[in-house]
Amino acid sequence: MISYGKQEIEALALIEPVNTNKIRIDADTYIRRAHELRSQYFTEKLSNLYQTTVGKFLRNREIQLAKSALYSMSERELKDIGITRNEIDRAVEGRKEMEASQKKGFWTTLATRFMEAQTSRAAYVHLMSMNSRELADIGLTRSEIEAAVKGHRNYRANDNLERPSNTNDHRKAG
């Protein structure tokens, strides 16, 4: 049995205020109440732990039973329900596509960005080393290289998207 000190009893007394008309405080009553509250707390925590553990166990058991039932089916039966044999685990566990659900870590993201920057830099250097005729062959001018490498090249200034107004279509040769 754990005994309570003066500080714990005073804290408990703040939870249940004492009638000030009494001269004597019945410490045994408060100690008994503290034991009850502690027992309720630990009972609740252990119950939650048990429910969580048993719940996970039952969930895993259901998943294994469903997987074994699906693995025992023929290819034709699996096709009828719309899955293939290699999709069984994902379908039963409710996982989305593996590539979409896995998050990239910090170092993977950093390495990916570094490689993209290196590739962009190499493309920029290569395009800048070309002469004007070679750039014109691929549809670029020297001022458009940076936008093309960054992927911001939607339309260029010299793209004639509109029909010119001075076509003189109304005149006919005579």
Coordinates of C-alpha atoms in Angstrom, one line a residue:
M1 CA 0.0 0.0 0.0
I2 CA 1.3 3.4 -1.0
S3 CA 1.1 6.2 1.6
Y4 CA 0.5 9.8 0.7
G5 CA 2.4 12.7 2.0
K6 CA 1.0 16.1 3.1
Q7 CA 1.5 17.6 -0.3
E8 CA -0.6 14.9 -2.1
I9 CA -3.3 15.2 0.5
E10 CA -3.5 18.9 0.1
A11 CA -3.7 18.5 -3.7
L12 CA -6.5 16.0 -3.3
A13 CA -8.2 18.4 -0.9
L14 CA -8.2 21.0 -3.7
I15 CA -10.1 18.6 -5.9
E16 CA -12.8 18.1 -3.2
P17 CA -13.0 21.2 -1.1
V18 CA -13.3 20.7 2.7
N19 CA -16.1 22.1 4.8
T20 CA -14.3 24.8 6.8
N21 CA -16.8 24.5 9.6
K22 CA -15.0 21.3 10.7
I23 CA -12.0 21.7 12.9
R24 CA -10.6 18.2 12.1
I25 CA -9.9 17.0 8.6
D26 CA -10.5 13.3 8.0
A27 CA -7.3 12.3 6.2
D28 CA -8.3 8.7 5.9
T29 CA -11.3 9.6 3.8
Y30 CA -9.1 11.5 1.4
I31 CA -6.5 8.8 1.3
R32 CA -9.2 6.2 0.5
R33 CA -10.6 8.5 -2.3
A34 CA -7.1 8.9 -3.7
H35 CA -6.6 5.1 -3.8
E36 CA -10.0 4.8 -5.6
L37 CA -9.1 7.4 -8.2
R38 CA -5.7 5.8 -8.7
S39 CA -7.2 2.4 -9.2
Q40 CA -9.8 3.8 -11.7
Y41 CA -7.0 5.5 -13.6
F42 CA -4.8 2.4 -13.9
T43 CA -7.8 0.2 -14.6
E44 CA -8.8 2.5 -17.5
K45 CA -5.3 2.7 -18.9
L46 CA -4.8 -1.1 -18.8
S47 CA -8.2 -1.6 -20.3
N48 CA -7.3 0.7 -23.2
L49 CA -4.0 -1.0 -23.7
Y50 CA -5.7 -4.4 -23.8
Q51 CA -8.4 -3.2 -26.2
T52 CA -5.8 -1.7 -28.5
T53 CA -3.6 -4.8 -28.4
V54 CA -6.5 -7.3 -28.9
G55 CA -8.0 -5.0 -31.6
K56 CA -4.7 -5.0 -33.6
F57 CA -4.4 -8.8 -33.2
L58 CA -8.0 -9.3 -34.4
R59 CA -7.4 -6.9 -37.3
N60 CA -4.3 -8.8 -38.4
R61 CA -6.0 -12.1 -38.1
E62 CA -8.9 -10.9 -40.3
I63 CA -6.3 -9.6 -42.9
Q64 CA -4.5 -12.9 -42.9
L65 CA -7.8 -14.9 -43.4
A66 CA -8.8 -12.6 -46.3
K67 CA -5.4 -13.0 -47.9
S68 CA -5.4 -16.7 -47.6
A69 CA -8.9 -16.9 -49.1
L70 CA -7.9 -14.7 -52.1
Y71 CA -4.6 -16.6 -52.6
S72 CA -6.6 -19.8 -52.8
M73 CA -8.7 -18.5 -55.7
S74 CA -7.9 -19.2 -59.3
E75 CA -6.7 -16.5 -61.7
R76 CA -10.1 -16.4 -63.3
E77 CA -11.9 -15.9 -60.0
L78 CA -9.5 -13.1 -59.2
K79 CA -10.1 -11.5 -62.6
D80 CA -13.8 -11.6 -62.0
I81 CA -13.5 -9.5 -58.8
G82 CA -11.1 -7.1 -60.6
I83 CA -7.7 -7.8 -59.0
T84 CA -4.6 -9.8 -59.9
R85 CA -2.6 -12.0 -57.7
N86 CA 0.1 -9.4 -57.1
E87 CA -2.5 -6.9 -56.0
I88 CA -4.0 -9.1 -53.2
D89 CA -1.8 -7.7 -50.4
R90 CA -2.5 -4.1 -51.3
A91 CA -6.3 -4.7 -51.8
V92 CA -6.8 -6.5 -48.5
E93 CA -4.6 -4.1 -46.4
G94 CA -6.2 -1.0 -48.1
R95 CA -2.9 0.4 -49.1
K96 CA -2.7 2.8 -52.1
E97 CA 0.0 2.5 -54.7
M98 CA 3.3 1.9 -53.2
E99 CA 5.1 4.7 -55.0
A100 CA 2.4 7.2 -54.1
S101 CA 2.1 6.3 -50.5
Q102 CA 5.8 6.2 -49.7
K103 CA 7.1 9.6 -48.7
K104 CA 10.6 10.6 -49.7
G105 CA 13.0 11.3 -46.9
F106 CA 15.1 14.5 -46.4
W107 CA 18.3 13.0 -47.9
T108 CA 16.5 11.5 -50.9
T109 CA 14.7 14.8 -51.6
L110 CA 18.0 16.7 -51.2
A111 CA 19.8 14.3 -53.6
T112 CA 17.0 14.5 -56.1
R113 CA 17.1 18.3 -56.1
F114 CA 20.9 18.3 -56.4
M115 CA 20.7 16.0 -59.5
E116 CA 18.0 18.1 -61.1
A117 CA 20.1 21.3 -60.5
Q118 CA 23.2 19.6 -62.1
T119 CA 21.2 18.4 -65.1
S120 CA 19.8 22.0 -65.6
R121 CA 23.2 23.5 -65.3
A122 CA 24.6 21.0 -67.8
A123 CA 21.8 21.8 -70.3
Y124 CA 22.3 25.6 -69.8
V125 CA 26.1 25.2 -70.5
H126 CA 25.4 23.1 -73.5
L127 CA 22.9 25.4 -75.0
M128 CA 25.0 28.5 -74.4
S129 CA 27.9 26.8 -76.2
M130 CA 25.8 26.5 -79.4
N131 CA 25.9 29.2 -82.1
S132 CA 22.9 31.2 -83.2
R133 CA 22.2 29.0 -86.2
E134 CA 22.2 25.8 -84.1
L135 CA 19.9 27.5 -81.6
A136 CA 17.6 28.6 -84.4
D137 CA 17.4 25.0 -85.7
I138 CA 15.9 23.9 -82.4
G139 CA 13.7 27.0 -82.2
L140 CA 15.5 29.0 -79.6
T141 CA 17.2 32.3 -79.3
R142 CA 20.0 33.1 -76.9
S143 CA 17.7 35.1 -74.7
E144 CA 15.3 32.2 -74.3
I145 CA 17.8 29.6 -73.1
E146 CA 17.4 30.3 -69.4
A147 CA 13.6 30.1 -69.6
A148 CA 13.8 26.9 -71.7
V149 CA 16.1 25.2 -69.2
K150 CA 13.9 26.2 -66.2
G151 CA 10.8 25.0 -68.1
H152 CA 9.1 28.4 -68.2
R153 CA 9.0 28.7 -71.9
N154 CA 5.3 28.6 -72.9
Y155 CA 5.2 31.2 -75.6
R156 CA 8.0 33.3 -77.0
A157 CA 7.8 36.9 -77.9
N158 CA 8.1 36.2 -81.7
D159 CA 5.5 33.4 -81.7
N160 CA 2.8 34.7 -84.0
L161 CA -0.3 33.3 -82.5
E162 CA -2.6 35.8 -84.2
R163 CA -3.1 36.3 -87.9
P164 CA -1.4 39.4 -89.2
S165 CA -3.8 42.3 -89.9
N166 CA -2.0 43.5 -93.1
T167 CA -2.7 40.5 -95.3
N168 CA -4.6 42.7 -97.9
D169 CA -7.1 39.9 -98.4
H170 CA -9.7 42.3 -99.5
R171 CA -7.7 43.3 -102.6
K172 CA -7.7 41.1 -105.6
A173 CA -5.1 41.0 -108.3
G174 CA -6.5 42.2 -111.6

